[in-house]
């Protein structure tokens, strides 16, 4: 009961526009610095290098979402291009992750498509890959339509499928050949569109992973769940799926020992590294999905 209340509370905070705006000026608070890798490109690239030295690759995310003006969307697009250039110049092993609402999806879809093309053109020049994060259900279809349209010109783009949505199995079937990250799903969605029980989400997530691993296109398993990770390892062995056909992905600051252990065992491990001033919504979703993460916030408050 308490967990359900705190979940709803943090989801509501994550969507609060005034708090999101104010937090950009506060600097990191409540321990957010433990899961967000600094405010600028230099700090983010430093973190990527540290992880690369441990045999872990990265995907950089310049935090931002739900922008409401063309200026902001253009600024975000320019910044994403700078991140790609910084990855190329520094020679670190990293891809880029972006959110469509950061690039103007809610303002004008054609404008967002053009912004995405600019990003992919730069990525292509440097032989880099861009993953489009999946946001809330409202934006799922349009994101998938966008990915399909972009893939008519670019093959260096993929997206994310969320295990909690009823529709995901069908979506998966239509995305053979597209590099996907499979996750459980991080937004609060109603029972009309998404499984509500954790066991149902886990079951559907596992079903999607098995289907995808057997299908054969490169797949990322984005999860901190050791049960899922162990099942993937066993399934891959049983079905002779080579380690270079999949990778594990985790978020920066979470389960670092497990990340290193997986590398030692010979698995590909990529860490999603968010950075920038727009940390509030991202951080609140992390608190919502795992009550234990609130200890970050408490420790952060106590250290102030
Ligand atoms: P979950 O939170 O269900 O935990 C399962 C179990 O794992 C826990 O009960 C606990 O035993 C263990 N565990 C989990 N975290 C732990 C920790 N920190 N320490 C110790 N034990 C822990 N979502 C989305 O909607 N769109 C997106 O684009 C993305 N992108 C994305 C990228 C990457 C790289 C990751 C890892 C995740 C996402 N997500 C996402 C978020 C995702 O949908 C999901 O909300 C979170 O990963 C939480 O689900 P998990 O599978 O990690 O385990």
Coordinates of C-alpha atoms in Angstrom, one line a residue, residues 19-297:
X19 CA 9.3 21.4 -10.5
X20 CA 11.0 20.2 -13.6
X21 CA 11.7 23.8 -14.6
X22 CA 12.8 24.9 -11.1
X23 CA 15.1 21.9 -10.7
X24 CA 17.1 23.0 -13.7
X25 CA 18.3 26.0 -11.7
X26 CA 18.7 24.2 -8.3
X27 CA 21.6 22.0 -9.5
X28 CA 21.6 18.3 -8.3
X29 CA 19.7 17.7 -5.1
X30 CA 18.4 14.7 -3.1
X31 CA 21.4 12.5 -4.2
X32 CA 20.6 12.9 -7.9
X33 CA 24.4 13.3 -8.5
X34 CA 24.8 9.5 -7.8
X35 CA 22.7 8.6 -10.9
X36 CA 23.3 11.6 -13.2
X37 CA 26.8 12.0 -14.5
X38 CA 27.3 15.7 -14.3
X39 CA 25.9 18.7 -16.1
X40 CA 28.2 19.0 -19.1
X41 CA 29.7 16.9 -22.0
X42 CA 33.1 16.9 -20.5
X43 CA 32.0 15.2 -17.2
X44 CA 29.9 12.8 -19.2
X45 CA 32.8 11.8 -21.5
X46 CA 35.0 11.4 -18.4
X47 CA 32.5 8.9 -17.0
X48 CA 32.3 7.0 -20.3
X49 CA 36.1 6.7 -20.3
X50 CA 36.1 5.3 -16.7
X51 CA 33.5 2.7 -17.7
X52 CA 35.3 1.9 -21.0
X53 CA 38.5 1.2 -18.9
X54 CA 36.4 -1.5 -17.1
X55 CA 35.3 -3.1 -20.3
X56 CA 31.9 -1.4 -20.2
X57 CA 30.5 0.5 -23.2
X58 CA 28.0 3.4 -22.8
X59 CA 25.1 5.2 -24.2
X60 CA 24.9 8.9 -23.5
X61 CA 21.7 10.7 -22.8
X62 CA 21.6 14.5 -22.6
X63 CA 18.6 14.8 -20.3
X64 CA 15.5 16.6 -21.5
X65 CA 12.0 15.7 -22.5
X66 CA 8.5 17.3 -23.2
X67 CA 10.0 20.5 -24.6
X68 CA 7.3 23.0 -25.7
X69 CA 9.1 25.5 -28.0
X70 CA 10.9 25.1 -31.3
X71 CA 13.9 27.0 -29.8
X72 CA 14.3 24.5 -27.0
X73 CA 13.9 21.5 -29.5
X74 CA 16.5 23.1 -31.8
X75 CA 18.9 23.7 -28.9
X76 CA 18.5 20.0 -27.8
X77 CA 19.1 18.8 -31.4
X78 CA 22.3 20.9 -31.6
X79 CA 23.4 19.6 -28.3
X80 CA 22.9 16.0 -29.3
X81 CA 25.0 16.7 -32.4
X82 CA 27.7 18.1 -30.1
X83 CA 27.6 15.0 -28.0
X84 CA 28.1 12.8 -31.1
X85 CA 31.0 14.9 -32.1
X86 CA 32.5 14.7 -28.6
X87 CA 32.1 10.9 -28.7
X88 CA 33.9 10.8 -32.0
X89 CA 36.7 13.2 -31.0
X90 CA 37.4 11.5 -27.7
X91 CA 37.3 8.0 -29.3
X92 CA 35.2 6.6 -26.4
X93 CA 32.9 3.6 -26.9
X94 CA 29.4 5.1 -26.7
X95 CA 26.2 5.4 -28.6
X96 CA 23.6 8.2 -28.1
X97 CA 20.1 7.8 -26.6
X98 CA 17.5 10.5 -27.3
X99 CA 13.8 11.1 -26.5
X100 CA 11.5 12.3 -29.3
X101 CA 9.8 14.8 -27.0
X102 CA 13.2 16.4 -26.5
X103 CA 13.4 17.0 -30.2
X104 CA 10.0 18.6 -30.7
X105 CA 7.6 15.6 -31.1
X106 CA 4.8 17.4 -29.2
X107 CA 5.2 20.6 -31.2
X108 CA 5.3 19.4 -34.8
X109 CA 6.1 15.8 -36.0
X110 CA 7.7 16.9 -39.2
X111 CA 10.0 19.3 -37.4
X112 CA 10.9 16.5 -35.0
X113 CA 11.6 14.2 -37.9
X114 CA 13.9 16.8 -39.5
X115 CA 15.7 17.2 -36.2
X116 CA 16.2 13.5 -35.9
X117 CA 17.6 13.4 -39.5
X118 CA 20.2 16.0 -38.6
X119 CA 21.3 13.9 -35.6
X120 CA 21.4 10.7 -37.6
X121 CA 23.3 12.3 -40.5
X122 CA 26.0 13.4 -38.0
X123 CA 26.0 10.0 -36.3
X124 CA 26.4 8.3 -39.7
X125 CA 29.4 10.5 -40.5
X126 CA 31.1 9.2 -37.4
X127 CA 29.8 5.7 -37.7
X128 CA 27.8 6.0 -34.5
X129 CA 24.5 4.5 -33.4
X130 CA 21.4 6.3 -31.9
X131 CA 18.8 4.6 -29.8
X132 CA 15.4 6.3 -29.5
X133 CA 14.0 5.9 -25.9
X134 CA 10.4 4.9 -25.6
X135 CA 8.3 7.4 -23.6
X136 CA 4.7 7.1 -22.4
X137 CA 2.0 5.1 -24.2
X138 CA 0.5 8.2 -25.8
X139 CA 3.7 8.6 -27.8
X140 CA 4.4 4.9 -28.5
X141 CA 2.7 4.6 -32.0
X142 CA 4.1 7.8 -33.3
X143 CA 7.6 6.9 -32.0
X144 CA 7.5 3.6 -33.8
X145 CA 6.2 5.2 -37.0
X146 CA 9.0 7.7 -36.8
X147 CA 11.6 4.9 -36.3
X148 CA 10.2 3.0 -39.4
X149 CA 10.3 6.2 -41.5
X150 CA 13.9 7.1 -40.3
X151 CA 15.0 3.5 -41.2
X152 CA 14.1 4.0 -44.8
X153 CA 17.2 6.3 -44.9
X154 CA 19.3 5.4 -41.9
X155 CA 20.3 2.0 -40.5
X156 CA 22.1 3.5 -37.5
X157 CA 18.9 3.9 -35.4
X158 CA 16.9 1.7 -33.1
X159 CA 14.4 2.0 -30.3
X160 CA 13.0 0.5 -27.2
X161 CA 10.1 -1.9 -26.5
X162 CA 8.4 -2.0 -23.1
X163 CA 7.4 -5.3 -21.5
X164 CA 4.5 -3.8 -19.6
X165 CA 2.4 -2.9 -22.7
X166 CA -0.1 -5.4 -24.1
X167 CA 0.8 -4.3 -27.6
X168 CA 4.6 -5.0 -27.3
X169 CA 4.6 -8.5 -28.7
X170 CA 2.9 -7.3 -31.9
X171 CA 5.3 -4.4 -32.1
X172 CA 8.2 -6.7 -31.7
X173 CA 7.1 -8.8 -34.6
X174 CA 7.1 -5.8 -36.8
X175 CA 10.6 -4.8 -35.8
X176 CA 12.6 -7.7 -37.0
X177 CA 16.0 -6.5 -38.0
X178 CA 15.9 -3.3 -35.9
X179 CA 18.3 -3.0 -33.0
X180 CA 16.1 -2.9 -29.9
X181 CA 16.5 -2.4 -26.2
X182 CA 13.9 -4.4 -24.3
X183 CA 12.9 -2.9 -20.9
X184 CA 10.0 -3.4 -18.5
X185 CA 8.7 0.2 -18.8
X186 CA 9.1 3.2 -16.6
X187 CA 5.8 5.3 -16.9
X188 CA 2.6 5.0 -15.1
X189 CA 0.1 3.4 -17.6
X190 CA -3.5 2.4 -17.1
X191 CA -4.9 -1.1 -17.1
X192 CA -6.4 -0.5 -20.5
X193 CA -3.0 -0.6 -22.1
X194 CA -0.5 -2.1 -19.7
X195 CA -0.1 -5.0 -17.2
X196 CA -0.4 -3.7 -13.7
X197 CA 1.0 -6.6 -11.6
X198 CA 4.7 -6.9 -11.3
X199 CA 4.6 -10.7 -12.0
X200 CA 2.6 -10.1 -15.2
X201 CA 5.1 -7.5 -16.4
X202 CA 8.0 -9.8 -15.6
X203 CA 6.3 -12.7 -17.5
X204 CA 5.6 -10.6 -20.6
X205 CA 9.1 -9.1 -20.5
X206 CA 10.7 -12.5 -20.4
X207 CA 8.4 -13.8 -23.2
X208 CA 9.6 -10.8 -25.4
X209 CA 13.2 -11.5 -24.6
X210 CA 13.1 -15.2 -25.5
X211 CA 11.2 -14.4 -28.8
X212 CA 13.7 -11.8 -29.7
X213 CA 16.8 -13.8 -28.8
X214 CA 15.5 -16.6 -31.0
X215 CA 14.7 -14.2 -33.8
X216 CA 18.4 -13.3 -34.1
X217 CA 18.7 -9.5 -34.4
X218 CA 21.1 -7.8 -31.9
X219 CA 19.2 -7.0 -28.7
X220 CA 19.9 -5.1 -25.6
X221 CA 18.3 -6.3 -22.3
X222 CA 17.9 -3.2 -20.3
X223 CA 17.3 -4.4 -16.7
X224 CA 18.8 -4.5 -13.2
X225 CA 16.8 -7.6 -12.4
X226 CA 19.2 -10.5 -11.6
X227 CA 16.5 -13.1 -12.1
X228 CA 16.0 -11.9 -15.7
X229 CA 19.7 -11.6 -16.3
X230 CA 20.3 -15.2 -15.0
X231 CA 17.5 -16.5 -17.2
X232 CA 19.0 -14.7 -20.2
X233 CA 22.4 -16.3 -19.6
X234 CA 20.9 -19.8 -19.2
X235 CA 18.6 -19.4 -22.3
X236 CA 21.5 -18.1 -24.4
X237 CA 23.6 -21.1 -23.5
X238 CA 20.8 -23.6 -24.0
X239 CA 20.0 -22.2 -27.5
X240 CA 23.6 -21.6 -28.6
X241 CA 23.0 -17.8 -28.9
X242 CA 26.4 -16.2 -29.1
X243 CA 27.4 -13.4 -26.7
X244 CA 27.8 -10.9 -29.6
X245 CA 24.1 -11.2 -30.4
X246 CA 23.0 -9.4 -27.2
X247 CA 24.1 -7.1 -24.5
X248 CA 23.0 -6.2 -21.0
X249 CA 22.3 -2.6 -20.3
X250 CA 21.9 -0.8 -16.9
X251 CA 21.5 2.7 -15.8
X252 CA 24.4 4.7 -14.5
X253 CA 24.9 4.4 -10.7
X254 CA 22.9 1.1 -10.4
X255 CA 24.3 -2.3 -9.6
X256 CA 27.8 -1.4 -10.5
X257 CA 29.2 -4.7 -9.0
X258 CA 26.9 -6.7 -11.2
X259 CA 27.9 -4.7 -14.2
X260 CA 31.5 -5.5 -13.7
X261 CA 30.8 -9.2 -12.9
X262 CA 28.9 -9.6 -16.2
X263 CA 31.9 -8.2 -18.1
X264 CA 34.2 -10.6 -16.3
X265 CA 31.9 -13.4 -17.3
X266 CA 32.4 -12.4 -20.9
X267 CA 29.1 -10.6 -21.6
X268 CA 28.7 -7.3 -23.3
X269 CA 27.6 -4.6 -20.8
X270 CA 26.5 -1.1 -21.7
X271 CA 25.6 1.6 -19.2
X272 CA 23.1 4.3 -19.9
X273 CA 24.6 7.6 -18.8
X274 CA 22.3 10.5 -18.3
X275 CA 23.7 14.0 -17.8
X276 CA 22.6 17.6 -18.0
X277 CA 20.6 20.0 -15.8
X278 CA 17.2 18.5 -16.7
X279 CA 17.5 15.7 -14.1
X280 CA 14.3 16.0 -12.1
X281 CA 11.8 13.9 -14.2
X282 CA 14.4 11.1 -14.8
X283 CA 15.3 11.0 -11.1
X284 CA 11.7 10.9 -9.9
X285 CA 11.0 7.9 -12.2
X286 CA 13.9 6.1 -10.7
X287 CA 12.5 6.7 -7.2
X288 CA 9.0 5.6 -8.4
X289 CA 10.2 2.3 -9.8
X290 CA 12.1 1.1 -6.7
X291 CA 11.3 2.4 -3.2
X292 CA 14.8 1.4 -2.1
X293 CA 16.2 4.1 -4.4
X294 CA 14.6 6.6 -2.1
X295 CA 17.6 5.9 0.2
X296 CA 19.6 7.9 -2.4
X297 CA 17.4 10.8 -1.8

